[in-house]
Structures are given as structure tokens and as C-alpha cells.
């Protein structure tokens, strides 16, 4: 297939491009490189040394003889160019990663909120409008998030996207209806993914677009089979307080002897998936496209759930590290259970990589190898969800102590 990977220079996008190219697909990367600019804005860099996208593509060609085509394009701002690109290249499938994806970044200031909404909602809507306008019947696979559901389990497993509800009618009967699982986003970023869901529902129903939405959990790890093939194919690895996700952060914190930064009691339960499984899920989703006129296909893309404090204690015990319980800069439930249904990917053949299997490799291979590139001042998470929480974080003695040791 000819596949356009929007956001193909990012953490999940890059290994996905390599995986799909390795399977023999013609892969086109569309990216505006905004994530690299955000690194500059924040004064951070990937733990792993990342080459330019052009250089990465050149190396892939040298190693495999397969071409990756790169196109510099902002899909949120350059509607006409996006439409023109689609007409010229007529992809069979499109994988859409091209959004601002960090919850803490989206909550940093009003400017960051506005940017995240403008970028994410326009990116998705431009793409949908352009597909309708050009009549291109590409299967669109979008990377959504588990966070659209919120994380409360109300004692029931979270289904894959849809919920059957009974609604009382005027004449006292109970009418059955299938609805999107009610959204309860916990950040501006997660809210944009909830808005995406409605856009997809509308365009699938109105124009027969064929759409799959993958509600993905937190991705951890960094290597895939393909990124290991050459040192310059290495994936990015974010460890900073905005873009670093919890498990990857705990891994590097343990490796550099920095106390593991648990927010609050660490009673938050979240869903996780290894990067290797993430790219495999995209392959499986691409092969299982809905027909025109069918409802949006929704998969829960996760393999296991863990409580944050259990992860911290497990990693600390293995690595001989300390755990610091800090005031939570986020407005989120202090404790929650989370049970998630994920039978669809398992039925399609996904064999989950569990935390226990991959964990030590990641610490040894990546975190310790590139330890010298870590700026310890960038480790604390300081973006707060409200002014009051910001003050709490700012004045916390344990935070101050951490800042002084770093
Ligand atoms: P990332 O920030 O590393 O990559 C996103 C890429 O999209 C970047 O290369 C960026 O430059 C590009 N981009 C952003 N806006 C664009 C625009 N307007 N036009 C063109 N390119 C644009 O993020 P990631 O971790 O690879 O995540 C990819 C997707 O998966 C995101 O949509 C994210 O919401 C979703 N997701 C990620 C995780 C995770 O743990 N990383 C978990 C669940 C879902
Ligand atoms: N946390 C800590 N300590 C830290 C960092 C985070 O305790 O140092 C806690 C947070 O408070 C939160 C949990 O860990 O309760 C998860 O935080 P995270 O930063 O790992 O994940 P999140 O902000 O939810 O976002 C990430 C990705 C996002 C994706 C989402 C999937 O950045 O793109 O959509 O995971 S999910 O969480 O399932 O919604």
C-alpha cells in the first residue's frame, strides 16, 4: 500500500514508518517538525541523539534499499497544500499522529492551550475535509488516547469505544441506543482527542469515510526491531517534565540516581503499551479497515494497566533508587481503578510485550548509555493544571530539595 504517515518524525511515528516500510509498503512521511521546535522552545532534547529526518531516511535507504519520502507540511495550517498533496499522491491509507501530544505542555499557559486546540482540531478537520473534497477513499487510522474516557472504571471494564445504553422514552419504554463512551478528558490535550472523536463520527456517517480510531495508553520503551538496525535510526526518547511519560521518566530517573517523581499518592492507574506493540497494532489496524458507511472502528490500544506508585516501587527496588512523593501538579483523581477491554487486537494476533520482560533492557540499553545527555534541571514536572496547584508545587519543600540536588 501507499501509506501517508502524518507526524512520522515523532516518537511513535518514526518507528511506525520503519515498520511499515519493512513490510514493503510505500511510506510517505508528512511532518512540520513542530516537535523539534518545541524542544528548542523548552530547552530540552531527546535523551537519544536524533538525526535530521532527511538523514534518518537516507540511512534507512542505505540499510534496507527502501525509500522513505519526506514532505515538510503543516496539516493544521496549510490546507491547500495538504489537499494538493493528496491529489498528487493518492494514498491507500493514512496514519494520523500529527498532533501536539503532551498533556503538561497543553496546560502550561493560555498560549499553549490555544496552540494545542488550534493545531490538533484543525489538523484532524483539515484532513477529513480534504478527503471528502478529493474523493480519496483512503483508510484513516488515527492515534487517539485512553484519556478520552477519563480513567474511572465505575466498577466496569471500559469497552472499545461504544456503550449500549437504555433511554427512557416518553411512553415509558426503554429504547436501546449505542453511543460513544462518554468522554471525560483530564487536560486540554486530552480534550482535543475527545473533539476528534466527534469529527470522525460525523464524517464517517455523512461522507462514508473509512476511519479507525486507536485509543492508545501510555507508550513506553524506545527501540523496535527496525530502530536497532543502525545507530542513526534510533528513536527519540523524551524524559523532560512536559513530554516525558511516566514510565520512561521513572526508568531514566532510576538510571541517573534521581528520586522517582511520583505525583500525589501515586494511586493513579493508567494503561500502558510498549512501542514495539504500538507499531504492530498499527499494522493490524491497517489490515482491518472498516467498509464505507460503517461506524468508526475503535480499538483500545493497550496491553496492561499499572498503578503509578507500584511502577515506581518496582523500578526503585530493581535499580536501588529512591521514590519521592510530590504534590500533584495535575487535577486528577488521586486514586482510581482501571479495567480496559482490548480483545480486538488480541483477536487479530497481538502478542503483548509485558513490563517485566522488557524493563531491564530499556534501563541498561538506553538510559545508562545516554545518561551524559540528561539535563537534571529538566527532569521535574512543573506545568500545573491550575494557579493554585502551581503555587503548591512551587512552594513544596521536597520539590525545592530536589531542585537543589539537581
Ligand atoms: P510526538 O510529539 O513525538 O510526534 C508527533 C509528530 O507530529 C511530531 O513529529 C510533530 O512534529 C508532528 N506534528 C504535530 N503537529 C503537526 C502538524 N500540524 N502538521 C504536521 N506535523 C505535525 O508524539 P508521539 O508520542 O509520537 O505521539 C503520536 C500520536 O500518538 C499523538 O497523536 C499522540 O496523541 C498519540 N499517543 C501517544 C502516546 C504516547 O505515550 N507517546 C500515547 C497515546 C497516544
Ligand atoms: N506522573 C507521575 N510522575 C511523573 C509523571 C507523571 O506520577 O513524573 C503521573 C501523572 O500525574 C499521571 C500519570 O503519571 O497520573 C500519567 O502521566 P503521563 O505523563 O505518563 O501520561 P499522560 O499525561 O496521560 O499522557 C501520555 C501521552 C499522551 C497519551 C496518554 C495516554 O503523553 O500523548 O495520550 O499518555 S493515556 O494516559 O492513557 O491517556
Tab-separated table of C-alpha atoms and ligand atoms in Angstrom:
chain	number	residue	atom	x	y	z
A	1	UNK	CA	0.000	0.000	0.000
A	2	UNK	CA	0.963	3.628	-0.374
A	3	UNK	CA	0.723	4.971	3.178
A	4	UNK	CA	0.982	8.574	4.364
A	5	UNK	CA	2.238	8.818	7.928
A	6	UNK	CA	1.306	12.236	9.309
A	7	UNK	CA	3.630	13.060	12.219
A	8	UNK	CA	6.097	10.408	11.008
A	9	UNK	CA	9.083	12.160	12.594
A	10	UNK	CA	7.725	11.679	16.140
A	11	UNK	CA	8.252	9.128	18.893
A	12	UNK	CA	5.611	6.671	17.690
A	13	UNK	CA	5.531	7.893	14.083
A	14	UNK	CA	9.173	7.201	13.230
A	15	UNK	CA	9.280	3.517	14.296
A	16	UNK	CA	5.886	3.063	12.634
A	17	UNK	CA	7.314	4.354	9.330
A	18	UNK	CA	10.223	1.921	9.565
A	19	UNK	CA	7.937	-0.981	10.454
A	20	UNK	CA	5.558	-0.276	7.562
A	21	UNK	CA	8.423	0.277	5.121
A	22	UNK	CA	9.984	-3.000	6.266
A	23	UNK	CA	6.701	-4.755	5.451
A	24	UNK	CA	7.070	-3.473	1.876
A	25	UNK	CA	4.681	-0.513	1.931
A	26	UNK	CA	5.493	2.754	0.149
A	27	UNK	CA	5.759	5.177	3.047
A	28	UNK	CA	5.405	8.970	2.855
A	29	UNK	CA	6.235	10.959	5.977
A	30	UNK	CA	4.380	14.243	6.358
A	31	UNK	CA	5.556	16.360	9.271
A	32	UNK	CA	6.034	20.057	10.027
A	33	UNK	CA	8.824	19.239	12.512
A	34	UNK	CA	6.971	21.232	15.195
A	35	UNK	CA	8.054	18.745	17.836
A	36	UNK	CA	11.694	19.555	17.157
A	37	UNK	CA	10.860	23.269	17.500
A	38	UNK	CA	9.111	22.607	20.804
A	39	UNK	CA	12.346	21.010	22.058
A	40	UNK	CA	14.038	24.290	21.247
A	41	UNK	CA	11.294	26.297	22.952
A	42	UNK	CA	11.579	24.192	26.112
A	43	UNK	CA	15.361	23.978	26.027
A	44	UNK	CA	15.318	20.179	26.088
A	45	UNK	CA	16.442	17.435	23.777
A	46	UNK	CA	15.735	13.782	23.271
A	47	UNK	CA	17.785	11.536	25.551
A	48	UNK	CA	18.869	9.705	22.415
A	49	UNK	CA	20.735	11.673	19.737
A	50	UNK	CA	18.330	12.203	16.833
A	51	UNK	CA	19.482	12.967	13.322
A	52	UNK	CA	17.516	15.181	10.940
A	53	UNK	CA	14.567	13.471	9.281
A	54	UNK	CA	16.314	13.620	5.893
A	55	UNK	CA	19.382	11.919	7.349
A	56	UNK	CA	17.252	9.249	9.049
A	57	UNK	CA	15.570	8.498	5.701
A	58	UNK	CA	18.959	8.337	3.953
A	59	UNK	CA	20.279	5.823	6.488
A	60	UNK	CA	17.151	3.668	6.184
A	61	UNK	CA	17.695	3.541	2.425
A	62	UNK	CA	21.354	2.626	2.902
A	63	UNK	CA	20.478	-0.167	5.351
A	64	UNK	CA	17.465	-1.628	3.542
A	65	UNK	CA	17.332	-0.234	-0.002
A	66	UNK	CA	13.829	1.021	0.805
A	67	UNK	CA	12.849	4.661	0.253
A	68	UNK	CA	11.043	6.820	2.798
A	69	UNK	CA	9.656	10.003	1.250
A	70	UNK	CA	9.631	13.104	3.449
A	71	UNK	CA	7.298	16.075	2.904
A	72	UNK	CA	7.518	19.184	5.087
A	73	UNK	CA	3.914	20.251	5.564
A	74	UNK	CA	1.805	21.707	8.376
A	75	UNK	CA	-1.507	19.903	8.105
A	76	UNK	CA	-3.213	22.282	10.552
A	77	UNK	CA	-2.237	25.449	8.661
A	78	UNK	CA	-1.606	24.515	5.045
A	79	UNK	CA	-4.963	23.167	3.928
A	80	UNK	CA	-4.458	23.812	0.202
A	81	UNK	CA	-1.055	22.122	0.182
A	82	UNK	CA	-2.454	19.130	2.057
A	83	UNK	CA	-5.292	18.762	-0.447
A	84	UNK	CA	-2.841	19.126	-3.347
A	85	UNK	CA	-0.570	16.509	-1.803
A	86	UNK	CA	-3.444	14.049	-1.505
A	87	UNK	CA	-4.471	14.580	-5.133
A	88	UNK	CA	-0.905	14.087	-6.319
A	89	UNK	CA	-0.082	11.008	-4.242
A	90	UNK	CA	-3.480	9.311	-3.709
A	91	UNK	CA	-2.566	7.248	-0.630
A	92	UNK	CA	-4.376	3.966	0.108
A	93	UNK	CA	-4.112	4.606	3.829
A	94	UNK	CA	-3.231	7.464	6.162
A	95	UNK	CA	-1.899	7.106	9.696
A	96	UNK	CA	-2.510	10.303	11.647
A	97	UNK	CA	-0.107	11.037	14.532
A	98	UNK	CA	0.284	14.752	13.756
A	99	UNK	CA	-0.941	16.417	16.931
A	100	UNK	CA	0.536	18.159	19.979
A	101	UNK	CA	0.514	15.233	22.362
A	102	UNK	CA	1.741	16.288	25.804
A	103	UNK	CA	-0.876	16.998	28.469
A	104	UNK	CA	1.532	19.101	30.615
A	105	UNK	CA	2.567	21.176	27.561
A	106	UNK	CA	-1.097	21.778	26.736
A	107	UNK	CA	-1.669	23.128	30.277
A	108	UNK	CA	1.417	25.368	30.604
A	109	UNK	CA	-0.295	28.675	29.755
A	110	UNK	CA	-3.211	30.115	27.790
A	111	UNK	CA	-0.921	30.286	24.736
A	112	UNK	CA	-0.172	26.579	24.971
A	113	UNK	CA	-3.855	25.748	25.345
A	114	UNK	CA	-4.731	27.802	22.273
A	115	UNK	CA	-1.901	26.281	20.255
A	116	UNK	CA	-2.879	22.732	21.189
A	117	UNK	CA	-6.552	23.220	20.286
A	118	UNK	CA	-5.782	25.068	17.038
A	119	UNK	CA	-3.169	22.575	15.973
A	120	UNK	CA	-4.945	19.358	16.867
A	121	UNK	CA	-8.507	20.168	15.898
A	122	UNK	CA	-7.515	21.896	12.647
A	123	UNK	CA	-5.095	19.110	11.744
A	124	UNK	CA	-7.800	16.476	12.047
A	125	UNK	CA	-10.539	18.528	10.456
A	126	UNK	CA	-8.376	19.676	7.518
A	127	UNK	CA	-7.572	16.077	6.785
A	128	UNK	CA	-11.210	14.971	6.888
A	129	UNK	CA	-12.404	17.871	4.732
A	130	UNK	CA	-9.614	17.234	2.201
A	131	UNK	CA	-10.500	13.544	1.957
A	132	UNK	CA	-14.121	14.403	1.198
A	133	UNK	CA	-13.200	17.135	-1.269
A	134	UNK	CA	-10.719	14.996	-3.213
A	135	UNK	CA	-12.879	11.851	-3.066
A	136	UNK	CA	-9.869	9.819	-1.967
A	137	UNK	CA	-11.069	6.637	-0.309
A	138	UNK	CA	-8.046	6.140	1.963
A	139	UNK	CA	-8.449	4.273	5.245
A	140	UNK	CA	-7.665	6.778	8.003
A	141	UNK	CA	-6.069	5.355	11.147
A	142	UNK	CA	-5.884	7.935	13.917
A	143	UNK	CA	-3.936	7.784	17.157
A	144	UNK	CA	-6.313	8.735	19.916
A	145	UNK	CA	-5.876	8.217	23.633
A	146	UNK	CA	-7.244	6.177	26.533
A	147	UNK	CA	-7.632	9.550	28.251
A	148	UNK	CA	-10.795	10.363	26.271
A	149	UNK	CA	-12.618	8.003	28.612
A	150	UNK	CA	-11.204	9.504	31.792
A	151	UNK	CA	-9.798	6.759	33.961
A	152	UNK	CA	-12.603	5.906	36.354
A	153	UNK	CA	-13.853	2.394	35.901
A	154	UNK	CA	-17.138	2.753	37.872
A	155	UNK	CA	-16.636	-0.915	38.637
A	156	UNK	CA	-16.966	-1.915	34.953
A	157	UNK	CA	-14.417	-2.518	32.218
A	158	UNK	CA	-14.033	0.296	29.666
A	159	UNK	CA	-15.402	-1.034	26.365
A	160	UNK	CA	-13.770	-0.410	22.981
A	161	UNK	CA	-15.340	2.941	22.182
A	162	UNK	CA	-19.061	2.250	22.302
A	163	UNK	CA	-21.581	1.770	25.049
A	164	UNK	CA	-25.112	0.354	24.892
A	165	UNK	CA	-27.463	2.438	26.954
A	166	UNK	CA	-31.162	2.292	27.697
A	167	UNK	CA	-33.019	5.618	27.373
A	168	UNK	CA	-36.496	6.029	28.821
A	169	UNK	CA	-38.942	7.116	26.096
A	170	UNK	CA	-41.960	9.450	26.502
A	171	UNK	CA	-44.318	6.462	26.687
A	172	UNK	CA	-42.296	4.754	29.422
A	173	UNK	CA	-40.451	2.155	27.326
A	174	UNK	CA	-36.696	1.742	27.407
A	175	UNK	CA	-35.136	2.348	23.991
A	176	UNK	CA	-31.691	0.860	23.390
A	177	UNK	CA	-29.030	3.107	21.894
A	178	UNK	CA	-25.384	2.679	21.066
A	179	UNK	CA	-23.369	5.780	21.957
A	180	UNK	CA	-19.716	6.786	22.074
A	181	UNK	CA	-18.452	6.095	25.589
A	182	UNK	CA	-18.893	9.408	27.456
A	183	UNK	CA	-15.725	11.464	27.325
A	184	UNK	CA	-14.094	12.875	30.444
A	185	UNK	CA	-10.817	14.429	29.343
A	186	UNK	CA	-8.352	15.473	32.049
A	187	UNK	CA	-6.323	18.070	30.104
A	188	UNK	CA	-6.681	20.387	27.120
A	189	UNK	CA	-4.672	17.883	25.104
A	190	UNK	CA	-6.990	15.001	26.043
A	191	UNK	CA	-9.962	17.280	25.274
A	192	UNK	CA	-8.742	17.725	21.668
A	193	UNK	CA	-8.753	13.944	21.238
A	194	UNK	CA	-12.327	13.881	22.519
A	195	UNK	CA	-13.249	16.509	19.909
A	196	UNK	CA	-11.513	14.415	17.234
A	197	UNK	CA	-13.874	11.552	18.079
A	198	UNK	CA	-16.926	13.646	17.204
A	199	UNK	CA	-15.316	14.817	13.951
A	200	UNK	CA	-14.723	11.198	12.989
A	201	UNK	CA	-18.250	10.158	13.888
A	202	UNK	CA	-19.687	12.920	11.706
A	203	UNK	CA	-17.527	12.295	8.622
A	204	UNK	CA	-17.970	8.510	8.759
A	205	UNK	CA	-21.740	8.945	8.929
A	206	UNK	CA	-22.084	11.854	6.484
A	207	UNK	CA	-19.461	11.029	3.852
A	208	UNK	CA	-18.746	7.354	4.357
A	209	UNK	CA	-15.095	7.967	5.284
A	210	UNK	CA	-13.404	4.803	6.496
A	211	UNK	CA	-11.895	5.598	9.887
A	212	UNK	CA	-10.225	3.667	12.692
A	213	UNK	CA	-9.539	5.455	15.994
A	214	UNK	CA	-6.959	3.858	18.272
A	215	UNK	CA	-7.408	4.778	21.917
A	216	UNK	CA	-3.854	4.257	22.992
A	217	UNK	CA	-2.443	4.032	26.509
A	218	UNK	CA	0.942	5.429	27.598
A	219	UNK	CA	3.700	4.240	25.286
A	220	UNK	CA	6.958	3.164	26.908
A	221	UNK	CA	10.316	1.893	25.680
A	222	UNK	CA	12.183	3.266	22.706
A	223	UNK	CA	13.580	0.551	20.447
A	224	UNK	CA	11.804	-1.528	17.853
A	225	UNK	CA	13.365	-4.211	15.714
A	226	UNK	CA	13.965	-1.662	12.915
A	227	UNK	CA	15.333	1.216	15.019
A	228	UNK	CA	18.037	-1.143	16.325
A	229	UNK	CA	19.403	-1.741	12.832
A	230	UNK	CA	21.605	1.336	12.756
A	231	UNK	CA	22.695	3.767	15.439
A	232	UNK	CA	21.305	6.681	13.380
A	233	UNK	CA	17.864	5.084	13.163
A	234	UNK	CA	17.394	5.390	16.917
A	235	UNK	CA	14.043	6.625	18.148
A	236	UNK	CA	13.544	9.782	20.184
A	237	UNK	CA	13.193	9.417	23.969
A	238	UNK	CA	11.600	12.230	25.962
A	239	UNK	CA	12.461	12.443	29.650
A	240	UNK	CA	11.633	16.073	30.498
A	241	UNK	CA	8.760	17.201	32.723
A	242	UNK	CA	6.464	18.049	29.799
A	243	UNK	CA	6.968	15.363	27.168
A	244	UNK	CA	8.483	12.513	29.178
A	245	UNK	CA	5.796	9.974	30.024
A	246	UNK	CA	5.703	8.417	33.434
A	247	UNK	CA	7.311	5.023	32.911
A	248	UNK	CA	10.095	6.290	30.648
A	249	UNK	CA	10.754	9.050	33.170
A	250	UNK	CA	10.995	6.584	36.053
A	251	UNK	CA	13.426	4.477	34.016
A	252	UNK	CA	15.845	7.333	33.362
A	253	UNK	CA	15.431	8.718	36.881
A	254	UNK	CA	16.451	5.316	38.261
A	255	UNK	CA	19.406	5.186	35.878
A	256	UNK	CA	20.805	8.570	36.974
A	257	UNK	CA	20.078	8.221	40.682
A	258	UNK	CA	17.324	10.846	40.670
A	259	UNK	CA	14.417	10.121	43.054
A	260	UNK	CA	11.411	8.751	41.145
A	261	UNK	CA	8.899	11.618	40.959
A	262	UNK	CA	5.518	10.197	41.949
A	263	UNK	CA	2.665	12.715	41.774
A	264	UNK	CA	0.465	12.635	44.870
A	265	UNK	CA	-0.100	9.193	46.344
A	266	UNK	CA	0.705	7.525	43.014
A	267	UNK	CA	-2.712	5.885	43.216
A	268	UNK	CA	-3.430	6.803	39.579
A	269	UNK	CA	-3.896	3.669	37.470
A	270	UNK	CA	-3.039	4.018	33.780
A	271	UNK	CA	-2.904	1.804	30.695
A	272	UNK	CA	0.446	1.056	29.029
A	273	UNK	CA	1.806	-0.370	25.802
A	274	UNK	CA	5.359	-0.980	24.600
A	275	UNK	CA	6.467	0.873	21.447
A	276	UNK	CA	7.008	-2.487	19.661
A	277	UNK	CA	3.372	-3.411	20.291
A	278	UNK	CA	2.215	0.051	19.309
A	279	UNK	CA	3.707	-0.230	15.795
A	280	UNK	CA	2.376	-3.771	15.441
A	281	UNK	CA	-1.140	-2.584	16.389
A	282	UNK	CA	-0.993	-0.001	13.599
A	283	UNK	CA	-0.090	-2.731	11.125
A	284	UNK	CA	-3.039	-4.807	12.389
A	285	UNK	CA	-5.452	-1.860	12.268
A	286	UNK	CA	-4.416	-1.017	8.699
A	287	UNK	CA	-5.237	-4.557	7.631
A	288	UNK	CA	-8.675	-4.439	9.233
A	289	UNK	CA	-10.281	-1.392	7.624
A	290	UNK	CA	-13.987	-0.673	8.071
A	291	UNK	CA	-16.169	-0.509	4.952
A	292	UNK	CA	-17.591	2.810	3.720
A	293	UNK	CA	-20.763	3.581	5.668
A	294	UNK	CA	-19.658	1.576	8.693
A	295	UNK	CA	-19.314	3.320	12.051
A	296	UNK	CA	-15.822	4.403	13.151
A	297	UNK	CA	-13.883	1.350	14.285
A	298	UNK	CA	-12.466	1.948	17.770
A	299	UNK	CA	-9.751	-0.163	19.381
A	300	UNK	CA	-8.278	0.179	22.862
A	301	UNK	CA	-4.559	0.055	22.118
A	302	UNK	CA	-3.029	-1.009	25.435
A	303	UNK	CA	-1.696	-4.198	26.899
A	304	UNK	CA	-1.580	-3.761	30.683
A	305	UNK	CA	-2.584	-1.399	33.480
A	306	UNK	CA	-0.471	-0.313	36.432
A	307	UNK	CA	-0.748	1.994	39.385
A	308	UNK	CA	1.899	4.737	39.262
A	309	UNK	CA	3.238	4.022	42.775
A	310	UNK	CA	3.530	0.288	42.018
A	311	UNK	CA	5.636	1.101	38.947
A	312	UNK	CA	7.819	3.448	40.984
A	313	UNK	CA	8.330	0.938	43.790
A	314	UNK	CA	9.065	-1.881	41.338
A	315	UNK	CA	11.676	0.135	39.412
A	316	UNK	CA	13.183	1.588	42.595
A	317	UNK	CA	13.611	-1.878	44.086
A	318	UNK	CA	15.275	-3.242	40.958
A	319	UNK	CA	17.581	-0.277	40.482
A	320	UNK	CA	18.233	0.602	44.116
A	321	UNK	CA	16.634	4.056	43.603
A	322	UNK	CA	14.546	6.246	45.927
A	323	UNK	CA	10.929	7.329	45.425
A	324	UNK	CA	9.824	10.934	46.080
A	325	UNK	CA	6.091	11.503	46.680
A	326	UNK	CA	5.443	15.064	45.448
A	327	UNK	CA	2.359	17.296	45.375
A	328	UNK	CA	0.488	16.575	42.158
A	329	UNK	CA	0.607	19.466	39.650
A	330	UNK	CA	-2.353	17.914	37.805
A	331	UNK	CA	-6.022	17.979	38.676
A	332	UNK	CA	-6.791	14.266	38.539
A	333	UNK	CA	-8.269	11.585	40.774
A	334	UNK	CA	-5.746	10.669	43.468
A	335	UNK	CA	-6.716	7.009	43.234
A	336	UNK	CA	-8.565	5.140	40.503
A	337	UNK	CA	-9.044	1.619	39.266
A	338	UNK	CA	-8.882	0.951	35.565
A	339	UNK	CA	-10.055	-2.126	33.744
A	340	UNK	CA	-9.883	-1.910	29.950
A	341	UNK	CA	-11.162	-4.261	27.277
A	342	UNK	CA	-8.668	-4.916	24.487
A	343	UNK	CA	-9.904	-8.167	22.936
A	344	UNK	CA	-9.953	-6.823	19.377
A	345	UNK	CA	-6.177	-6.529	18.967
A	346	UNK	CA	-5.591	-9.805	20.810
A	347	UNK	CA	-8.007	-11.493	18.393
A	348	UNK	CA	-6.097	-10.010	15.449
A	349	UNK	CA	-2.886	-11.607	16.729
A	350	UNK	CA	-1.199	-9.074	19.029
A	351	UNK	CA	1.223	-10.784	21.452
A	352	UNK	CA	1.784	-8.255	24.249
A	353	UNK	CA	5.266	-7.358	25.467
A	354	UNK	CA	4.884	-7.167	29.213
A	355	UNK	CA	6.681	-4.798	31.507
A	356	UNK	CA	8.616	-7.500	33.280
A	357	UNK	CA	10.139	-8.834	30.031
A	358	UNK	CA	11.355	-5.571	28.507
A	359	UNK	CA	12.098	-3.480	31.536
A	360	UNK	CA	15.726	-4.128	32.347
A	361	UNK	CA	16.845	-3.981	28.722
A	362	UNK	CA	15.436	-0.500	28.460
A	363	UNK	CA	17.265	0.751	31.543
A	364	UNK	CA	20.576	-0.747	30.505
A	365	UNK	CA	20.457	-0.069	26.750
A	366	UNK	CA	19.105	3.415	26.632
A	367	UNK	CA	19.043	5.270	29.907
A	368	UNK	CA	22.558	4.357	31.113
A	369	UNK	CA	24.085	4.668	27.625
A	370	UNK	CA	22.918	8.251	27.132
A	371	UNK	CA	22.971	9.368	30.762
A	372	UNK	CA	25.525	12.099	29.921
A	373	UNK	CA	22.910	13.860	27.730
A	374	UNK	CA	20.458	14.364	30.589
A	375	UNK	CA	19.946	17.860	31.962
A	376	UNK	CA	18.766	17.144	35.516
A	377	UNK	CA	17.115	20.572	35.747
A	378	UNK	CA	14.663	19.452	33.048
A	379	UNK	CA	13.511	16.385	34.978
A	380	UNK	CA	10.924	17.962	37.354
A	381	UNK	CA	7.361	18.314	36.028
A	382	UNK	CA	6.310	21.888	36.765
A	383	UNK	CA	3.371	22.507	34.435
A	384	UNK	CA	0.355	22.861	36.740
A	385	UNK	CA	-3.314	22.423	35.865
A	386	UNK	CA	-4.472	25.455	37.921
A	387	UNK	CA	-2.815	28.514	39.521
A	388	UNK	CA	-3.420	27.084	42.997
A	389	UNK	CA	-1.731	23.806	42.099
A	390	UNK	CA	1.126	25.781	40.571
A	391	UNK	CA	1.689	27.571	43.874
A	392	UNK	CA	1.519	24.325	45.804
A	393	UNK	CA	4.162	22.777	43.559
A	394	UNK	CA	6.357	25.888	43.634
A	395	UNK	CA	6.461	26.088	47.428
A	396	UNK	CA	6.715	22.385	48.242
A	397	UNK	CA	9.852	21.730	50.341
A	398	UNK	CA	10.509	18.301	48.768
A	399	UNK	CA	10.472	19.894	45.278
A	400	UNK	CA	12.848	22.603	46.466
A	401	UNK	CA	15.157	19.954	47.880
A	402	UNK	CA	15.063	18.039	44.576
A	403	UNK	CA	15.885	21.226	42.685
A	404	UNK	CA	18.870	21.893	44.896
A	405	UNK	CA	20.317	18.374	44.435
A	406	UNK	CA	19.959	18.524	40.661
B	1	LIG	P1	5.331	13.250	19.015
B	1	LIG	O1	5.096	14.621	19.530
B	1	LIG	O2	6.650	12.628	19.250
B	1	LIG	O3	5.030	13.201	17.436
B	1	LIG	C1	4.037	13.952	16.816
B	1	LIG	C2	4.584	14.380	15.446
B	1	LIG	O4	3.575	15.124	14.759
B	1	LIG	C3	5.809	15.300	15.571
B	1	LIG	O5	6.845	14.826	14.734
B	1	LIG	C4	5.304	16.666	15.135
B	1	LIG	O6	6.304	17.452	14.531
B	1	LIG	C5	4.169	16.286	14.178
B	1	LIG	N1	3.107	17.310	14.071
B	1	LIG	C6	2.413	17.897	15.071
B	1	LIG	N2	1.539	18.789	14.568
B	1	LIG	C7	1.683	18.751	13.216
B	1	LIG	C8	1.077	19.453	12.153
B	1	LIG	N3	0.168	20.401	12.374
B	1	LIG	N4	1.450	19.161	10.875
B	1	LIG	C9	2.394	18.216	10.626
B	1	LIG	N5	3.020	17.530	11.611
B	1	LIG	C10	2.669	17.802	12.900
B	1	LIG	O7	4.158	12.344	19.613
B	1	LIG	P2	4.078	10.744	19.737
B	1	LIG	O8	4.430	10.378	21.125
B	1	LIG	O9	4.762	10.116	18.597
B	1	LIG	O10	2.522	10.535	19.581
B	1	LIG	C11	1.945	10.376	18.290
B	1	LIG	C12	0.442	10.320	18.413
B	1	LIG	O11	0.064	9.242	19.257
B	1	LIG	C13	-0.150	11.592	19.009
B	1	LIG	O12	-1.292	11.974	18.289
B	1	LIG	C14	-0.490	11.188	20.419
B	1	LIG	O13	-1.596	11.905	20.875
B	1	LIG	C15	-0.762	9.703	20.291
B	1	LIG	N6	-0.444	8.981	21.532
B	1	LIG	C16	0.839	8.997	22.045
B	1	LIG	C17	1.106	8.310	23.231
B	1	LIG	C18	2.478	8.316	23.872
B	1	LIG	O14	2.614	7.794	25.004
B	1	LIG	N7	3.506	8.850	23.229
B	1	LIG	C19	0.083	7.590	23.860
B	1	LIG	C20	-1.205	7.611	23.314
B	1	LIG	C21	-1.454	8.299	22.140
B	2	LIG	N1	3.099	11.080	36.670
B	2	LIG	C1	3.832	10.944	37.840
B	2	LIG	N2	5.120	11.347	37.817
B	2	LIG	C2	5.732	11.860	36.711
B	2	LIG	C3	4.971	11.974	35.509
B	2	LIG	C4	3.656	11.585	35.535
B	2	LIG	O1	3.322	10.475	38.862
B	2	LIG	O2	6.921	12.199	36.791
B	2	LIG	C5	1.675	10.646	36.660
B	2	LIG	C6	0.709	11.700	36.138
B	2	LIG	O3	0.298	12.577	37.172
B	2	LIG	C7	-0.404	10.836	35.566
B	2	LIG	C8	0.311	9.593	35.090
B	2	LIG	O4	1.575	9.576	35.735
B	2	LIG	O5	-1.279	10.451	36.589
B	2	LIG	C9	0.499	9.520	33.585
B	2	LIG	O6	1.203	10.664	33.130
B	2	LIG	P1	1.963	10.658	31.717
B	2	LIG	O7	2.647	11.960	31.560
B	2	LIG	O8	2.779	9.422	31.608
B	2	LIG	O9	0.758	10.446	30.688
B	2	LIG	P2	-0.342	11.451	30.085
B	2	LIG	O10	-0.135	12.841	30.523
B	2	LIG	O11	-1.682	10.867	30.338
B	2	LIG	O12	-0.059	11.413	28.530
B	2	LIG	C10	0.577	10.332	27.860
B	2	LIG	C11	0.956	10.836	26.465
B	2	LIG	C12	-0.323	11.185	25.697
B	2	LIG	C13	-1.237	9.969	25.677
B	2	LIG	C14	-1.533	9.479	27.090
B	2	LIG	C15	-2.267	8.136	27.090
B	2	LIG	O13	1.796	11.980	26.558
B	2	LIG	O14	0.014	11.555	24.373
B	2	LIG	O15	-2.445	10.288	25.054
B	2	LIG	O16	-0.279	9.221	27.760
B	2	LIG	S1	-3.348	7.976	28.475
B	2	LIG	O17	-2.612	8.360	29.683
B	2	LIG	O18	-3.749	6.583	28.534
B	2	LIG	O19	-4.453	8.869	28.268
